[in-house]
Amino acid sequence: MAGLTGHPVLEIGDKFEELQNNIINNNKNKEVIDKAGLVLKGEENSNNNNNNQGGERDMAPPTSNSLHRSGSRPQLDLSKAAIQGNSEERDPTILLPNQSDDISHFALDIGGSLIKLVYFSRHEGQSIDDKRKRTVKEISNGSRRSYPILGGRLHFVKFETSKLNECLDFISSKQLHNGIDSHYWNSESPNKENAVIKATGGGAYKFADLFKERLGVSIDKEDEMDCLVAGANFLLKAIRHEAFTHMEGHKEFVQIDHNDLFPYLLVNVGSGVSMIKVDGDGKFQRVSGTNVGGGTYWGLGRLLTKCNSFDELLELSQRGDNRTIDMLVGDIYGGMDYSKIGLSASTIASSFGKAISDKKELEDHRPEDISLSLLRMISYNIGQISYLNALRFGLKRIFFGGFFIRGHAYTMDTISFAVHFWSQGQAQAMFLRHEGFLGALGAFMSYEKLGLDDLMVHQLVERFPMGAPYTGGKIHGPPLGNLNEKISWMEKFVLKGTEITAPVPMAPPGTTGLGGFEVPSSKGGTLRSDASALNVGVLHLVPTLEVFPLLANPKMYEPNTIDLSDHCELEYWFTVLSEHLPDLVDKAVASEGGTDDAKRRGDAFARAFSAHLARLMEEPAAYGKLGLANLLELREECLREFQFLDAYRSIKQRENEVSLAVLPDLLMELDRMDEEARLLTLIEGVLAANIFDWGSRACVDLYHKGTIIDIYRMSRNKMQRPWRVDDFDLFRERMLGSEGKKPRPHKRALLFVDNSGADVVLGMLPLARELLRRGTEVVLVANSLPALNDVTAMELPDIVAEAAKHCDILRRAAEAGGLLVDAMTNTLDGSKENCSSVPLMVVENGCGSPCIDLRQVSSELASAAKHADLIILEGMGRALHTNFNARFKCEALKLAMVKNQRLAEKLIKGEIYDCVCRYEPAS
């Protein structure tokens, strides 16, 4: 048989191509892998999400001496726990029959202007049909147990206080009040007549009778200051991209060191303003305040402009020019600066000062100008008083919250400029993305035995589903409750020919000038009309996420290699994703059988994701700090939101079958080589097989021009050394030694696998087999959820089981690792032997993206990592797009073929199809 490139390992091409064509043409429905003798080394990957808003599924770590749970968790009664629902669903409900601490509830902050509602949802009403339920197998002794963890979602909703009935209707429609019992969770069954809910704010007193009458619930009133501080402390500790600065239209997120958080000044701008010096959890003092706040702006604005809502008033300000009303320094000094005391001609000398002498009546002034002048006057006042109080106590950090701000760029710029101006740059104004929900969140946390205060940043994941439709700054209808509502709304919206506005928009950067005392242009006309909408998603509580323990410096770790703060870089990647979208939609629709329903969902997904891209192109920081990993994950979450659970399912199955069929020939060729030649060939094989990537535009073009084997041939022809990044010699010396000295084998290796098909079967499995042969435990780390054609932790055991039929090393290791049951033992040699092999295991990474953020991995992976001394990251997403610069406590090998021209130019200063083999000793 002729070799593909003259290399003996490549003499598998003809068989590869023949089997591929047979499977494509004749065996599309054939199941090659025998699943009878197989159990997962982890909980079944759960995908279905009837009302998907992008939540993470709850992952079940094994409990053993080798892989054990770590970290603190909310206290749960797990006796007689069971999964209620299909294990293939993405968020299966965990039924805890003896759990008294039911964390499904809500809390309110009822202010004079707005009602803020925070509620927690679990995943109810799912089918209990579970034909493929898997269990976690304990590695040490083979016993099995499930370890359910309660997760869910934290939602944020607001209503105008004047429209209280809408809030009550919302609570009733969601049945939120039916999950509350008389002792905050201690009774065995809810008693609606004695149900008590937590609330803060003046409305908790004012409207208590109405809540009792309409919902049959009593209000337990929580202290407003206690709630504000508790909510702020929680957000600053638990949400990575919560705090940010906003100067001259530029938004920059600030990472707060938990050990350096206190003390700070919390300025809550509601109807009035409270200023609170916070010294710690539960340690605070209200040091000042002012009666000139959001209520002042709305009240005066309503009298002067006849606006009917706060948002309408803000919208007016964006089209205003305050110079027609405000008296500037230049108006007093004939257009000149007052440089002696540092005042420019554009500085406001007197808000509304021109109204004294211009002899105009109210109706002669434009409402837009009045609104802007009023907004600047109040914002400056708040900023100045805040700084003076910070100065009193020597505080450098000031956090502003409250619904007066509402993520409004002009307001934030004005406050920031005031603080910067008066402090001469010594103090800094910072804002909170969940600014208006501090009180409601604090009330939410006041429920007994909640345990949320123990949650850390890695356990909360924020998603941005297509929620309530936004146009022109107005919310049209209630939040979309199910998939059909989302699809129907988008279809109607498109029929109107109206541009879709992505969820919870904010103003773009660079549109407000200096935004302070010396604004070159006083006009706010360049702001988006919907800029006042808060940019808040849904927080998903995933108690099984942890920080990867092998990171050398978790605080300094930044997963993203590509800097999307560069507008040209951002535009390039948005173009890549947009161009890839039609092909992705085709694959997604085909994965669901090409039905009319699938086509409707595919169209809705395309429009939704395009809206997200348009939104982020306009305001890259709209959803928090944006990196390429976030962008790619947003695409996968959007697919899942429209119930495309695995867009590349059929492609992956076909490529796995073809690759597994030729694997025995590859292993035979490898076994005929000496040790050094085999190691080089294995690394070459990983790099060559990594070309099979449906996320790459260049690779997709290759798929359209030839067969898989054509791509494989081309890839192997690119294996000439030296590679663009070539540390193979260092890795070879570590593995094989030098000068006759044999190094110690690695104890445990974590292999982060990438694509299905040839990538994992012909690339990573043979490398895993070599490590096993050397006595190293191997843990294959794969995605928890599908993303493009990446292999998942649910699929890997099937692949390993099929590969093990042709290899004693893999079979014994898979048995030792719990991937195979006894039925597989006799398949090769007809005898049942005691297994003494090191184990081959599969764990999920807690991720559903082509990239991986190692600050948020599954507990299962975190446990496995504690005994690992070698990490192998494979593929562009995990080794280049993210983690190329990551440093670890143990040795690391990063392997990838570059299939993106931009990445080649920016990261490795090379070309497309260059190879990366980067070896790093332990840090």
mmCIF file of N, CA, C and O in Angstrom, residues 502-554:
data_model
loop_
_atom_site.group_PDB
_atom_site.id
_atom_site.type_symbol
_atom_site.label_atom_id
_atom_site.label_comp_id
_atom_site.label_asym_id
_atom_site.label_seq_id
_atom_site.Cartn_x
_atom_site.Cartn_y
_atom_site.Cartn_z
ATOM 1 N N ALA A 502 -30.568 44.047 20.224
ATOM 2 C CA ALA A 502 -30.223 42.931 21.101
ATOM 3 C C ALA A 502 -30.625 43.233 22.531
ATOM 4 O O ALA A 502 -30.909 44.370 22.881
ATOM 5 N N PRO A 503 -30.649 42.220 23.395
ATOM 6 C CA PRO A 503 -31.144 42.405 24.762
ATOM 7 C C PRO A 503 -30.358 43.447 25.540
ATOM 8 O O PRO A 503 -29.178 43.656 25.292
ATOM 9 N N VAL A 504 -31.034 44.058 26.456
ATOM 10 C CA VAL A 504 -30.469 44.990 27.440
ATOM 11 C C VAL A 504 -29.325 45.829 26.899
ATOM 12 O O VAL A 504 -28.182 45.678 27.301
ATOM 13 N N PRO A 505 -29.629 46.757 25.987
ATOM 14 C CA PRO A 505 -28.570 47.553 25.372
ATOM 15 C C PRO A 505 -28.115 48.705 26.246
ATOM 16 O O PRO A 505 -28.786 49.114 27.177
ATOM 17 N N MET A 506 -26.962 49.215 25.909
ATOM 18 C CA MET A 506 -26.430 50.411 26.563
ATOM 19 C C MET A 506 -25.897 51.340 25.487
ATOM 20 O O MET A 506 -25.965 51.041 24.305
ATOM 21 N N ALA A 507 -25.361 52.479 25.910
ATOM 22 C CA ALA A 507 -24.823 53.436 24.954
ATOM 23 C C ALA A 507 -23.438 53.015 24.480
ATOM 24 O O ALA A 507 -22.691 52.399 25.206
ATOM 25 N N PRO A 508 -23.103 53.330 23.237
ATOM 26 C CA PRO A 508 -21.767 53.007 22.731
ATOM 27 C C PRO A 508 -20.721 53.920 23.328
ATOM 28 O O PRO A 508 -21.038 55.002 23.816
ATOM 29 N N PRO A 509 -19.460 53.496 23.282
ATOM 30 C CA PRO A 509 -18.407 54.346 23.837
ATOM 31 C C PRO A 509 -18.078 55.502 22.907
ATOM 32 O O PRO A 509 -18.404 55.490 21.732
ATOM 33 N N GLY A 510 -17.423 56.492 23.443
ATOM 34 C CA GLY A 510 -16.908 57.574 22.637
ATOM 35 C C GLY A 510 -17.942 58.515 22.085
ATOM 36 O O GLY A 510 -17.715 59.167 21.061
ATOM 37 N N THR A 511 -19.108 58.618 22.726
ATOM 38 C CA THR A 511 -20.162 59.442 22.152
ATOM 39 C C THR A 511 -20.531 60.629 23.021
ATOM 40 O O THR A 511 -21.374 61.412 22.640
ATOM 41 N N THR A 512 -19.912 60.751 24.171
ATOM 42 C CA THR A 512 -20.371 61.787 25.098
ATOM 43 C C THR A 512 -19.318 62.849 25.385
ATOM 44 O O THR A 512 -19.446 63.612 26.322
ATOM 45 N N GLY A 513 -18.270 62.900 24.597
ATOM 46 C CA GLY A 513 -17.236 63.879 24.858
ATOM 47 C C GLY A 513 -16.626 63.652 26.230
ATOM 48 O O GLY A 513 -16.482 62.529 26.679
ATOM 49 N N LEU A 514 -16.293 64.718 26.890
ATOM 50 C CA LEU A 514 -15.746 64.585 28.245
ATOM 51 C C LEU A 514 -16.842 64.306 29.252
ATOM 52 O O LEU A 514 -16.577 63.825 30.336
ATOM 53 N N GLY A 515 -18.067 64.651 28.905
ATOM 54 C CA GLY A 515 -19.182 64.337 29.784
ATOM 55 C C GLY A 515 -19.145 65.089 31.088
ATOM 56 O O GLY A 515 -19.818 64.708 32.038
ATOM 57 N N GLY A 516 -18.363 66.155 31.205
ATOM 58 C CA GLY A 516 -18.244 66.824 32.488
ATOM 59 C C GLY A 516 -18.365 68.320 32.379
ATOM 60 O O GLY A 516 -19.105 68.841 31.562
ATOM 61 N N PHE A 517 -17.604 69.014 33.190
ATOM 62 C CA PHE A 517 -17.727 70.464 33.252
ATOM 63 C C PHE A 517 -17.283 71.132 31.955
ATOM 64 O O PHE A 517 -17.696 72.247 31.649
ATOM 65 N N GLU A 518 -16.409 70.486 31.230
ATOM 66 C CA GLU A 518 -15.825 71.131 30.065
ATOM 67 C C GLU A 518 -16.101 70.328 28.804
ATOM 68 O O GLU A 518 -15.203 70.000 28.039
ATOM 69 N N VAL A 519 -17.345 69.990 28.565
ATOM 70 C CA VAL A 519 -17.707 69.186 27.410
ATOM 71 C C VAL A 519 -17.553 70.013 26.137
ATOM 72 O O VAL A 519 -18.141 71.078 26.012
ATOM 73 N N PRO A 520 -16.760 69.561 25.177
ATOM 74 C CA PRO A 520 -16.610 70.322 23.939
ATOM 75 C C PRO A 520 -17.939 70.492 23.220
ATOM 76 O O PRO A 520 -18.230 71.538 22.670
ATOM 77 N N SER A 521 -18.732 69.442 23.213
ATOM 78 C CA SER A 521 -20.058 69.542 22.627
ATOM 79 C C SER A 521 -21.063 69.165 23.689
ATOM 80 O O SER A 521 -20.995 68.084 24.264
ATOM 81 N N SER A 522 -22.013 70.050 23.948
ATOM 82 C CA SER A 522 -22.974 69.788 25.011
ATOM 83 C C SER A 522 -24.125 68.916 24.544
ATOM 84 O O SER A 522 -25.013 68.594 25.298
ATOM 85 N N LYS A 523 -24.117 68.579 23.279
ATOM 86 C CA LYS A 523 -25.239 67.821 22.734
ATOM 87 C C LYS A 523 -25.055 66.337 22.995
ATOM 88 O O LYS A 523 -23.965 65.802 22.882
ATOM 89 N N GLY A 524 -26.161 65.665 23.287
ATOM 90 C CA GLY A 524 -26.104 64.224 23.515
ATOM 91 C C GLY A 524 -26.748 63.455 22.388
ATOM 92 O O GLY A 524 -27.171 62.336 22.552
ATOM 93 N N GLY A 525 -26.870 64.081 21.210
ATOM 94 C CA GLY A 525 -27.660 63.492 20.137
ATOM 95 C C GLY A 525 -27.082 62.232 19.544
ATOM 96 O O GLY A 525 -27.771 61.535 18.814
ATOM 97 N N THR A 526 -25.797 61.944 19.789
ATOM 98 C CA THR A 526 -25.211 60.754 19.193
ATOM 99 C C THR A 526 -25.475 59.493 20.008
ATOM 100 O O THR A 526 -25.107 58.405 19.604
ATOM 101 N N LEU A 527 -26.103 59.622 21.154
ATOM 102 C CA LEU A 527 -26.385 58.450 21.980
ATOM 103 C C LEU A 527 -27.521 57.631 21.388
ATOM 104 O O LEU A 527 -28.413 58.160 20.736
ATOM 105 N N ARG A 528 -27.480 56.338 21.634
ATOM 106 C CA ARG A 528 -28.590 55.475 21.209
ATOM 107 C C ARG A 528 -29.861 55.855 21.956
ATOM 108 O O ARG A 528 -29.834 56.255 23.109
ATOM 109 N N SER A 529 -30.967 55.670 21.294
ATOM 110 C CA SER A 529 -32.237 56.009 21.928
ATOM 111 C C SER A 529 -32.582 55.059 23.056
ATOM 112 O O SER A 529 -33.405 55.361 23.907
ATOM 113 N N ASP A 530 -31.968 53.870 23.057
ATOM 114 C CA ASP A 530 -32.283 52.890 24.097
ATOM 115 C C ASP A 530 -31.160 52.781 25.121
ATOM 116 O O ASP A 530 -31.005 51.766 25.784
ATOM 117 N N ALA A 531 -30.377 53.846 25.250
ATOM 118 C CA ALA A 531 -29.186 53.772 26.089
ATOM 119 C C ALA A 531 -29.497 53.625 27.567
ATOM 120 O O ALA A 531 -28.645 53.263 28.351
ATOM 121 N N SER A 532 -30.737 53.922 27.973
ATOM 122 C CA SER A 532 -31.037 53.899 29.399
ATOM 123 C C SER A 532 -31.322 52.504 29.925
ATOM 124 O O SER A 532 -31.479 52.319 31.121
ATOM 125 N N ALA A 533 -31.421 51.523 29.032
ATOM 126 C CA ALA A 533 -31.747 50.169 29.494
ATOM 127 C C ALA A 533 -30.540 49.550 30.190
ATOM 128 O O ALA A 533 -29.429 49.622 29.704
ATOM 129 N N LEU A 534 -30.767 48.953 31.345
ATOM 130 C CA LEU A 534 -29.675 48.301 32.071
ATOM 131 C C LEU A 534 -29.186 47.074 31.324
ATOM 132 O O LEU A 534 -29.955 46.362 30.685
ATOM 133 N N ASN A 535 -27.909 46.830 31.426
ATOM 134 C CA ASN A 535 -27.297 45.704 30.742
ATOM 135 C C ASN A 535 -27.082 44.563 31.728
ATOM 136 O O ASN A 535 -25.993 44.357 32.227
ATOM 137 N N VAL A 536 -28.143 43.846 32.041
ATOM 138 C CA VAL A 536 -28.099 42.786 33.045
ATOM 139 C C VAL A 536 -28.629 41.499 32.427
ATOM 140 O O VAL A 536 -29.692 41.484 31.818
ATOM 141 N N GLY A 537 -27.856 40.432 32.559
ATOM 142 C CA GLY A 537 -28.293 39.154 32.046
ATOM 143 C C GLY A 537 -28.902 38.301 33.144
ATOM 144 O O GLY A 537 -29.433 38.808 34.129
ATOM 145 N N VAL A 538 -28.821 36.997 32.963
ATOM 146 C CA VAL A 538 -29.312 36.034 33.946
ATOM 147 C C VAL A 538 -28.099 35.361 34.572
ATOM 148 O O VAL A 538 -27.224 34.864 33.865
ATOM 149 N N LEU A 539 -28.025 35.379 35.902
ATOM 150 C CA LEU A 539 -26.913 34.734 36.603
ATOM 151 C C LEU A 539 -27.246 33.270 36.857
ATOM 152 O O LEU A 539 -28.243 32.963 37.505
ATOM 153 N N HIS A 540 -26.419 32.389 36.358
ATOM 154 C CA HIS A 540 -26.626 30.952 36.533
ATOM 155 C C HIS A 540 -25.745 30.458 37.675
ATOM 156 O O HIS A 540 -24.523 30.604 37.640
ATOM 157 N N LEU A 541 -26.368 29.914 38.653
ATOM 158 C CA LEU A 541 -25.666 29.364 39.812
ATOM 159 C C LEU A 541 -25.243 27.936 39.500
ATOM 160 O O LEU A 541 -26.077 27.060 39.285
ATOM 161 N N VAL A 542 -23.954 27.703 39.440
ATOM 162 C CA VAL A 542 -23.421 26.374 39.140
ATOM 163 C C VAL A 542 -22.460 25.989 40.258
ATOM 164 O O VAL A 542 -21.257 26.255 40.183
ATOM 165 N N PRO A 543 -22.964 25.395 41.328
ATOM 166 C CA PRO A 543 -22.112 25.095 42.492
ATOM 167 C C PRO A 543 -20.974 24.138 42.191
ATOM 168 O O PRO A 543 -20.074 23.987 43.002
ATOM 169 N N THR A 544 -21.000 23.465 41.036
ATOM 170 C CA THR A 544 -19.947 22.498 40.727
ATOM 171 C C THR A 544 -18.823 23.086 39.889
ATOM 172 O O THR A 544 -18.014 22.351 39.356
ATOM 173 N N LEU A 545 -18.770 24.399 39.755
ATOM 174 C CA LEU A 545 -17.648 25.023 39.056
ATOM 175 C C LEU A 545 -16.580 25.455 40.062
ATOM 176 O O LEU A 545 -16.898 25.970 41.128
ATOM 177 N N GLU A 546 -15.326 25.250 39.695
ATOM 178 C CA GLU A 546 -14.217 25.605 40.561
ATOM 179 C C GLU A 546 -13.082 26.201 39.739
ATOM 180 O O GLU A 546 -13.062 26.081 38.507
ATOM 181 N N VAL A 547 -12.141 26.823 40.411
ATOM 182 C CA VAL A 547 -10.926 27.299 39.760
ATOM 183 C C VAL A 547 -9.999 26.114 39.539
ATOM 184 O O VAL A 547 -9.802 25.295 40.431
ATOM 185 N N PHE A 548 -9.435 26.017 38.357
ATOM 186 C CA PHE A 548 -8.510 24.938 38.043
ATOM 187 C C PHE A 548 -7.315 25.023 38.999
ATOM 188 O O PHE A 548 -6.596 26.029 39.023
ATOM 189 N N PRO A 549 -7.073 24.009 39.801
ATOM 190 C CA PRO A 549 -6.071 24.121 40.880
ATOM 191 C C PRO A 549 -4.625 24.163 40.408
ATOM 192 O O PRO A 549 -3.740 24.475 41.196
ATOM 193 N N LEU A 550 -4.360 23.857 39.132
ATOM 194 C CA LEU A 550 -2.982 23.834 38.652
ATOM 195 C C LEU A 550 -2.546 25.142 38.010
ATOM 196 O O LEU A 550 -1.423 25.230 37.498
ATOM 197 N N LEU A 551 -3.397 26.163 38.024
ATOM 198 C CA LEU A 551 -2.975 27.472 37.544
ATOM 199 C C LEU A 551 -1.882 28.009 38.463
ATOM 200 O O LEU A 551 -2.028 28.015 39.686
ATOM 201 N N ALA A 552 -0.797 28.498 37.876
ATOM 202 C CA ALA A 552 0.314 28.986 38.686
ATOM 203 C C ALA A 552 -0.074 30.219 39.486
ATOM 204 O O ALA A 552 0.320 30.377 40.645
ATOM 205 N N ASN A 553 -0.878 31.095 38.877
ATOM 206 C CA ASN A 553 -1.302 32.324 39.550
ATOM 207 C C ASN A 553 -2.721 32.662 39.110
ATOM 208 O O ASN A 553 -2.913 33.429 38.157
ATOM 209 N N PRO A 554 -3.721 32.110 39.786
ATOM 210 C CA PRO A 554 -5.110 32.320 39.356
ATOM 211 C C PRO A 554 -5.509 33.793 39.285
ATOM 212 O O PRO A 554 -6.309 34.174 38.427
#
